[in-house]
PDB file of C-alpha atoms in Angstrom:
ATOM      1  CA  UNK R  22    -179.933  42.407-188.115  1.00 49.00           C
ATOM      2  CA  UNK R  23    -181.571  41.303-190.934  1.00 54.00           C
ATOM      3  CA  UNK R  24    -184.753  41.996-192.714  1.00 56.00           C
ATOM      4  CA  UNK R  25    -186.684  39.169-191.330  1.00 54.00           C
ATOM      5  CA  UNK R  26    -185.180  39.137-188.224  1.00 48.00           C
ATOM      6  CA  UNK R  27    -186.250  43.099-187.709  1.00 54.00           C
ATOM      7  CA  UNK R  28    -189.479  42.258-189.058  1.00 56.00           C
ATOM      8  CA  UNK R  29    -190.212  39.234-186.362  1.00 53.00           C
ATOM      9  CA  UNK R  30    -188.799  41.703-183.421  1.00 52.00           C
ATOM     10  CA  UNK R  31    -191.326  44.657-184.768  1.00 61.00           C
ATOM     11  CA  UNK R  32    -194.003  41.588-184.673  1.00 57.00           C
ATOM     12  CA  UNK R  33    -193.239  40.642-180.953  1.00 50.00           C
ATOM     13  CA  UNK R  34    -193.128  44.350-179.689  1.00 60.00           C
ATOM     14  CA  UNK R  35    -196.344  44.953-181.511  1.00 62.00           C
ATOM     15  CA  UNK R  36    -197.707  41.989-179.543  1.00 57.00           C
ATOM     16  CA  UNK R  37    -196.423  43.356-175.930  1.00 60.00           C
ATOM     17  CA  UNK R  38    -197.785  45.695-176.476  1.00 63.00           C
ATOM     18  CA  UNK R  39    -200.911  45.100-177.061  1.00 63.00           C
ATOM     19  CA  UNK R  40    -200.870  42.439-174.077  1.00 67.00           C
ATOM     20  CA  UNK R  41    -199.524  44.630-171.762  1.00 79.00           C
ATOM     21  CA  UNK R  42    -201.078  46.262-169.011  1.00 86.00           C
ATOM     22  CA  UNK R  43    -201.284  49.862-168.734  1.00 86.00           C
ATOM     23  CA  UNK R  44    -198.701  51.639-166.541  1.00 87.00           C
ATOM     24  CA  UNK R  45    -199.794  52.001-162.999  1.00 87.00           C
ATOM     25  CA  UNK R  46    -202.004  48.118-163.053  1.00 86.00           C
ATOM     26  CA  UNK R  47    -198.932  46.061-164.024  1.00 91.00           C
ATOM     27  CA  UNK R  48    -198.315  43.007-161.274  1.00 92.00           C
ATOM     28  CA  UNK R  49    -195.776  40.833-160.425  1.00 90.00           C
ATOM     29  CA  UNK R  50    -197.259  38.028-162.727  1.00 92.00           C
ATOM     30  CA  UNK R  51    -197.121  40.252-165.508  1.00 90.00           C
ATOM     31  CA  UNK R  52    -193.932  41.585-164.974  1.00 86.00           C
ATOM     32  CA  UNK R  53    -192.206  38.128-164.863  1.00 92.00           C
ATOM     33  CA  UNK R  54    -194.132  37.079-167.731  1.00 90.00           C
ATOM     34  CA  UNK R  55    -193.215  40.139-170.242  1.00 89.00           C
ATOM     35  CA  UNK R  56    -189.498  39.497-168.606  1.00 89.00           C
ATOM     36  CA  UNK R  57    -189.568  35.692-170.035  1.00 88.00           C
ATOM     37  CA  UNK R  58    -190.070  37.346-173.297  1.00 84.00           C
ATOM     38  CA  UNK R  59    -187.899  40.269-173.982  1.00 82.00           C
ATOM     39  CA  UNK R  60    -183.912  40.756-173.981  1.00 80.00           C
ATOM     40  CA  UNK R  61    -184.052  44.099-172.182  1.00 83.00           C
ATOM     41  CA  UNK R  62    -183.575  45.104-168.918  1.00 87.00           C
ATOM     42  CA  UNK R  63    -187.043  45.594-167.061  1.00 90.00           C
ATOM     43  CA  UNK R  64    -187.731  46.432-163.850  1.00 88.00           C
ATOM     44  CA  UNK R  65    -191.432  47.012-161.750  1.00 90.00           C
ATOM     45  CA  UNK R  66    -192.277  49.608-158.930  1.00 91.00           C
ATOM     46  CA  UNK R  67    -195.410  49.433-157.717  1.00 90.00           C
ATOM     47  CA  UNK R  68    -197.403  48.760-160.856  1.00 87.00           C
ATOM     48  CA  UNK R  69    -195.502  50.607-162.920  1.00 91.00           C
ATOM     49  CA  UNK R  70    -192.299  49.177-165.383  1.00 90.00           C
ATOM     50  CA  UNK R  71    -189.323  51.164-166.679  1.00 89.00           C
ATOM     51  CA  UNK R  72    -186.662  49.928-169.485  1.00 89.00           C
ATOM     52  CA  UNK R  73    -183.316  50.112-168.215  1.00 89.00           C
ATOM     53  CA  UNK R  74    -180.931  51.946-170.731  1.00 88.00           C
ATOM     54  CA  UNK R  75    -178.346  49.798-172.603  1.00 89.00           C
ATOM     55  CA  UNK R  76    -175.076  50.008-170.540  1.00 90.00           C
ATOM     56  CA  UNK R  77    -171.419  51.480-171.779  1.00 90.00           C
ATOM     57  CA  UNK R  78    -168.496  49.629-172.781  1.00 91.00           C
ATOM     58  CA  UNK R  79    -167.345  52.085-169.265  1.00 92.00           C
ATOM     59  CA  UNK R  80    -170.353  50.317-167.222  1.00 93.00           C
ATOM     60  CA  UNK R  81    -169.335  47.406-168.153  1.00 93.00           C
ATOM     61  CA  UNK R  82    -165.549  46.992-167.920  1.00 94.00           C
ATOM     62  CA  UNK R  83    -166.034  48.391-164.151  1.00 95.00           C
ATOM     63  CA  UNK R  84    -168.574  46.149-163.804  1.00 96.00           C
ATOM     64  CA  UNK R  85    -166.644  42.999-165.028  1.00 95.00           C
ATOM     65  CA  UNK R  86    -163.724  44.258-162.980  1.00 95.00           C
ATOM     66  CA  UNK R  87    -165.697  44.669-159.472  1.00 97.00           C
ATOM     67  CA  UNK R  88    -167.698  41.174-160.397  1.00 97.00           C
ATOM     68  CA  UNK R  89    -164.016  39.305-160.679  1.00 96.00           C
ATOM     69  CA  UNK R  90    -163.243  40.998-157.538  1.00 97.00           C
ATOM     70  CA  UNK R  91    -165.873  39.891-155.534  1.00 98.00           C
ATOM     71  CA  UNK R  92    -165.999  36.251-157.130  1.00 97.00           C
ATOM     72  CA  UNK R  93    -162.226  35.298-155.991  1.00 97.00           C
ATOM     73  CA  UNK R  94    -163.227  36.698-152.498  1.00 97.00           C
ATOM     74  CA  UNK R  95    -166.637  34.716-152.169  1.00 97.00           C
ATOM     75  CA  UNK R  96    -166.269  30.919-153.755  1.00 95.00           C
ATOM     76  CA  UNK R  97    -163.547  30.069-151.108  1.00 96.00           C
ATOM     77  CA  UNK R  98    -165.804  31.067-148.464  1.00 97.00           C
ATOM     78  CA  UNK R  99    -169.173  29.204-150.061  1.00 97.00           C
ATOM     79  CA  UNK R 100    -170.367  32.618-151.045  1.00 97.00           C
ATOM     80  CA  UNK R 101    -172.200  33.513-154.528  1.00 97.00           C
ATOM     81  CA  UNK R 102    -172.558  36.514-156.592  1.00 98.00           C
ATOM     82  CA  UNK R 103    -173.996  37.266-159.830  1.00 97.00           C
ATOM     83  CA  UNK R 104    -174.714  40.237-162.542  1.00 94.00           C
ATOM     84  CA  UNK R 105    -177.481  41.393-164.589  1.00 91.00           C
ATOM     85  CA  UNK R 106    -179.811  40.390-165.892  1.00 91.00           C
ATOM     86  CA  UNK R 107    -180.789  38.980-163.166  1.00 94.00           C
ATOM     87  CA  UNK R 108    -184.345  39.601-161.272  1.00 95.00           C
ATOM     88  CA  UNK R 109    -184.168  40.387-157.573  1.00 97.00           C
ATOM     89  CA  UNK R 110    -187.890  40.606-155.761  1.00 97.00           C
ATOM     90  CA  UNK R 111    -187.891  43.284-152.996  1.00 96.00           C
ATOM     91  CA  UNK R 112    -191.609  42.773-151.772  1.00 95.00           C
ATOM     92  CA  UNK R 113    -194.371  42.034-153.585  1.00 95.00           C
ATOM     93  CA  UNK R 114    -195.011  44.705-156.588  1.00 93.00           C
ATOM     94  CA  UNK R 115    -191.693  45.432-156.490  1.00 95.00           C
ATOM     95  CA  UNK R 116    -188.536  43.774-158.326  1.00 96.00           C
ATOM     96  CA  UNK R 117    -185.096  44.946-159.318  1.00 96.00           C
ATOM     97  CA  UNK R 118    -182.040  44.327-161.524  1.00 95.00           C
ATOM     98  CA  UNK R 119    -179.217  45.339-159.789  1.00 97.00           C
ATOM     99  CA  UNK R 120    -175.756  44.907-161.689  1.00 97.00           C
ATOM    100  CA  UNK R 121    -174.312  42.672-158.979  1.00 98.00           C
ATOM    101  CA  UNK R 122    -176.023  40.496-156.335  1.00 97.00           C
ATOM    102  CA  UNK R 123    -174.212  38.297-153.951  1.00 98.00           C
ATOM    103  CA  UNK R 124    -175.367  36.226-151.022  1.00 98.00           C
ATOM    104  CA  UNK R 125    -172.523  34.917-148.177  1.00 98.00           C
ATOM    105  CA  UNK R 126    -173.840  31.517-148.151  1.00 97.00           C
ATOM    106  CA  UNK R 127    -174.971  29.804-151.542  1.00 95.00           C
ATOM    107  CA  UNK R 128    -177.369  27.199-149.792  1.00 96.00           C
ATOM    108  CA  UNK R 129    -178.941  30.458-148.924  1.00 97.00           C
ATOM    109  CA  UNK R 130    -183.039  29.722-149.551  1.00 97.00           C
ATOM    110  CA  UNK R 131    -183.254  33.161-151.000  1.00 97.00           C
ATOM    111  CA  UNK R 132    -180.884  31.892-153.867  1.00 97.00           C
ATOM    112  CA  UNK R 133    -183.800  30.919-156.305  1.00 95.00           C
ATOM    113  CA  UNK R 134    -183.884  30.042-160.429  1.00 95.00           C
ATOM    114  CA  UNK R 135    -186.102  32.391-161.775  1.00 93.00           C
ATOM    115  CA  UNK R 136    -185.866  35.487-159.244  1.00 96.00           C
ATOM    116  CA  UNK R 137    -183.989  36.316-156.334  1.00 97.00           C
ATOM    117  CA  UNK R 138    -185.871  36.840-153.149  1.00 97.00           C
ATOM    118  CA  UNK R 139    -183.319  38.945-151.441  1.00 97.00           C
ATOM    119  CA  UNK R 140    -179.476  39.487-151.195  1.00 98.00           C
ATOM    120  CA  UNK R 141    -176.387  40.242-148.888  1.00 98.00           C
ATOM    121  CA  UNK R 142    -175.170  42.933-150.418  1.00 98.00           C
ATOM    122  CA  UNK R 143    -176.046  44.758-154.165  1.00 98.00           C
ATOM    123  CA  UNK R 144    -173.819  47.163-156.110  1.00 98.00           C
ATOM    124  CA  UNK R 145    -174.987  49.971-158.740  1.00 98.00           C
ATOM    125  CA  UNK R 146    -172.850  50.941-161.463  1.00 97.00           C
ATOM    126  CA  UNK R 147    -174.468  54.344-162.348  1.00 96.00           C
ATOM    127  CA  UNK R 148    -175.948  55.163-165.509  1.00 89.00           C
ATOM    128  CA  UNK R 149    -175.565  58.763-166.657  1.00 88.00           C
ATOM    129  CA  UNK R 150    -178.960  59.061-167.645  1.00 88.00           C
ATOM    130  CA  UNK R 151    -180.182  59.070-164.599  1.00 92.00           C
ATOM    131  CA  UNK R 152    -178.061  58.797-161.581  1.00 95.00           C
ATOM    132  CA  UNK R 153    -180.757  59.539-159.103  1.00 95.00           C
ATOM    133  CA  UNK R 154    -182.048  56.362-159.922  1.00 94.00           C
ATOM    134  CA  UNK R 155    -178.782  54.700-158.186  1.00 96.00           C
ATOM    135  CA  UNK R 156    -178.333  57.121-155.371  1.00 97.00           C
ATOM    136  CA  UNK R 157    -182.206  58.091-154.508  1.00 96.00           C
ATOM    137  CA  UNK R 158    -184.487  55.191-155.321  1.00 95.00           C
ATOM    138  CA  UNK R 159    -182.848  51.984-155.159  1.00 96.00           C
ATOM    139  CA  UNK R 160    -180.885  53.496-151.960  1.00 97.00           C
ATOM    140  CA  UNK R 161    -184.402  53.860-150.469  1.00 96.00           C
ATOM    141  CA  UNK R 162    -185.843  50.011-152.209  1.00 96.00           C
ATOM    142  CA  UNK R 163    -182.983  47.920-150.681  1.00 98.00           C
ATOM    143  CA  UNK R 164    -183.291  49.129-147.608  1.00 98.00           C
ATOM    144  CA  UNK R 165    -186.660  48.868-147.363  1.00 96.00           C
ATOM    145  CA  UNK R 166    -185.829  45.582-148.534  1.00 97.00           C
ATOM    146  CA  UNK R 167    -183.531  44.911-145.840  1.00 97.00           C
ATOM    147  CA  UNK R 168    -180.296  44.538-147.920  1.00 98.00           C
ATOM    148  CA  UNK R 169    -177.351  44.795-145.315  1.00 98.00           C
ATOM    149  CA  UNK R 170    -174.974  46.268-147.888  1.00 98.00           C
ATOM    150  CA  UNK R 171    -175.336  48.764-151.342  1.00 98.00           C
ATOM    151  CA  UNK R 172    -172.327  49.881-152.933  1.00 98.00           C
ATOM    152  CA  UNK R 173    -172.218  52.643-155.745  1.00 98.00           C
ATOM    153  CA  UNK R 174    -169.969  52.783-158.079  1.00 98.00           C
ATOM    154  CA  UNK R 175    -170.169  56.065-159.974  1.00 97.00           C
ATOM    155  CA  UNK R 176    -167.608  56.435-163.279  1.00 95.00           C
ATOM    156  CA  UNK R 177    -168.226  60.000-163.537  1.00 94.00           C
ATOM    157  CA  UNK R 178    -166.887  60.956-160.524  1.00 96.00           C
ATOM    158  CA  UNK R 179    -164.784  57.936-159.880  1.00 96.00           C
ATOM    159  CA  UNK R 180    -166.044  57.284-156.554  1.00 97.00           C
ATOM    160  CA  UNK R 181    -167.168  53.641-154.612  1.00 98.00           C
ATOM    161  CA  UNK R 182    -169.875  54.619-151.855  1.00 98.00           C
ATOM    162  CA  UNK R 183    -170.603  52.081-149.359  1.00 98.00           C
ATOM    163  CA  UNK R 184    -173.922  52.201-147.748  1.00 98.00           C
ATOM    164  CA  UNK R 185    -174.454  49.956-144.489  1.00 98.00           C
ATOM    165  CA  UNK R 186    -177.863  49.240-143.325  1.00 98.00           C
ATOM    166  CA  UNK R 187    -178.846  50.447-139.994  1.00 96.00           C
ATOM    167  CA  UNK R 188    -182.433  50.136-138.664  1.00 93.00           C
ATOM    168  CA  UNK R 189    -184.156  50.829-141.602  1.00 92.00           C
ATOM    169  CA  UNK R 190    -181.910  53.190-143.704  1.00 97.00           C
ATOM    170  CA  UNK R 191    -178.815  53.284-144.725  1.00 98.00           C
ATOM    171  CA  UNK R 192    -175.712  55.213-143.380  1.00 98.00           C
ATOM    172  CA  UNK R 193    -172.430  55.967-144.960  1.00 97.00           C
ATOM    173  CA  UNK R 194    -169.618  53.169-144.551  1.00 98.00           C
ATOM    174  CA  UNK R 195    -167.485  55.430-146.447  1.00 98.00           C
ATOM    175  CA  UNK R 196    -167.032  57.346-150.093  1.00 98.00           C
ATOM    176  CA  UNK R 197    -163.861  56.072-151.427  1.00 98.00           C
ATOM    177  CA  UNK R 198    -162.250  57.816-154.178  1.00 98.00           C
ATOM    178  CA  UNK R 199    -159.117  57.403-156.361  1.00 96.00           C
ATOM    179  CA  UNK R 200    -156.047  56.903-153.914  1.00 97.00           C
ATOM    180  CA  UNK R 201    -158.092  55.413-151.533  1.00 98.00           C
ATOM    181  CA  UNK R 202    -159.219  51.465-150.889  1.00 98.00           C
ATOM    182  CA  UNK R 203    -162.959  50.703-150.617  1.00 98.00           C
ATOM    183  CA  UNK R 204    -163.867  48.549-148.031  1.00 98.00           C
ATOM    184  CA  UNK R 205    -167.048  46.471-146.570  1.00 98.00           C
ATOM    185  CA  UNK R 206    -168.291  46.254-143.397  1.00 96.00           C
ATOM    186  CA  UNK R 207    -170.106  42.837-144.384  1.00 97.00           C
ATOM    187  CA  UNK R 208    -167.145  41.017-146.234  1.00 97.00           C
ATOM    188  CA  UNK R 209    -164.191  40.529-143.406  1.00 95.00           C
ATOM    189  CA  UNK R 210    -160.754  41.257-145.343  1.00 95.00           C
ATOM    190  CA  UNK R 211    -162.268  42.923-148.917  1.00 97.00           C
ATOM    191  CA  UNK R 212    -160.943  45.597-150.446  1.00 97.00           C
ATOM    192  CA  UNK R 213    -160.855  47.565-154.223  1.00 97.00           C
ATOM    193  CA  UNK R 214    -158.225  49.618-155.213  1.00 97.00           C
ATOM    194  CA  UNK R 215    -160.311  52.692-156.490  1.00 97.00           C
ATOM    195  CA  UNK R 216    -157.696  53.678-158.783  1.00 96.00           C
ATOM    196  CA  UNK R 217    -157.272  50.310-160.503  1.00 95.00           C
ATOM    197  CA  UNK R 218    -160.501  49.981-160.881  1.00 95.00           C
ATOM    198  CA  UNK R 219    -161.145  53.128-162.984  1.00 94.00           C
ATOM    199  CA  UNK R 220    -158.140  52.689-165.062  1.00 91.00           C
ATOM    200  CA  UNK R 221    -158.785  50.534-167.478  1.00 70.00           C
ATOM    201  CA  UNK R 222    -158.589  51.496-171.342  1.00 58.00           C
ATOM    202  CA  UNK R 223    -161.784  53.652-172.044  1.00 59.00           C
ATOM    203  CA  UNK R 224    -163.666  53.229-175.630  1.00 55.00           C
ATOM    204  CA  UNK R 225    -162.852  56.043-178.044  1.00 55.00           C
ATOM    205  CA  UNK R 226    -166.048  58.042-178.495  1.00 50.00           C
ATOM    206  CA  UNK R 227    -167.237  58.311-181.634  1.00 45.00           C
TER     207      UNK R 227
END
């Protein structure tokens, strides 16, 4: 980055700042309106926001992988999914980012331009900062959201767990691991190869 171009970003994070609301008074209007202006990955609970970490190379080859996956299995049957950034409104006050989204039908009214207003199923890649965040509170937001379907897909341990919704939480559709083939109980005939999908080159750390 240049010296200008560091200069101008230090200018517009000076002036979020100082426009921004304090944590805990934040609303969706705000939210959507700091999200128009930053490149970062922003999400809002309740009137608070948190600044999603920058993902690994690891997050996303897995991610890229899993997104391919699901993409040849959708268009034929009218289907749609998409990655992050990508805003996905649970209720009001609260909106996520999840890494994929899909719906089953693309005419689907909840398909919208600026924010999603639901989903068919989401999937997680976790981030080893905080994995709780994956497992514990967005288990809890998409089903209160209603979200039929949440897959996690956890590098560290190499695992795919598939959550189905049932009344208002979600149950175990199974914890696939390396040897084993995850499958959906929402997409008929869908499957990952566990192993394949964590065996692709890994970035040398430095």
């Amino acid at each position: 980055m240049t010296e200008t171009a560091g200069n101008s970003q230090a200018a517009l994070d000076d002036l979020l700042r100082a426009a921004a609301p304090p944590q805990g008074c934040w609303r969706d209007e705000d939210y959507l309106w700091l999200t128009e202006r930053i490149n970062r990955v922003v999400e809002l609970t309740d009137g608070r926001i948190e600044e999603l970490p920058m993902p690994t190379s690891t997050h996303q080859v897995v991610l890229s992988v899993l997104y391919g996956l699901l993409l040849r299995h959708l268009e034929p049957r009218g289907g749609l999914v998409l990655f992050a950034p990508l805003r996905l409104r649970l209720r009001a006050g609260k909106f996520r980012e999840p890494d994929l989204l899909l719906l089953l039908d693309q005419t689907d009214p909840r398909y919208q331009d600026d924010y999603w207003l639901g989903a068919d199923l989401v999937a997680e890649v976790v981030s080893p900062d905080n994995p709780d965040r994956d497992y514990i509170d967005k288990r809890s937001d998409y089903a209160e959201a209603g979200i039929p379907e949440y897959w996690i897909v956890d590098p560290r341990t190499e695992t795919i767990t598939v959550l189905e919704l049932c009344a208002d939480s979600y149950v175990e559709h199974g914890v696939f691991g390396r040897g084993d083939t995850a499958t959906s109980s929402l997409l008929a005939g869908f499957g990952v190869d566990v192993s394949a999908l964590f065996d692709r080159p890994r970035p040398t750390l430095v």
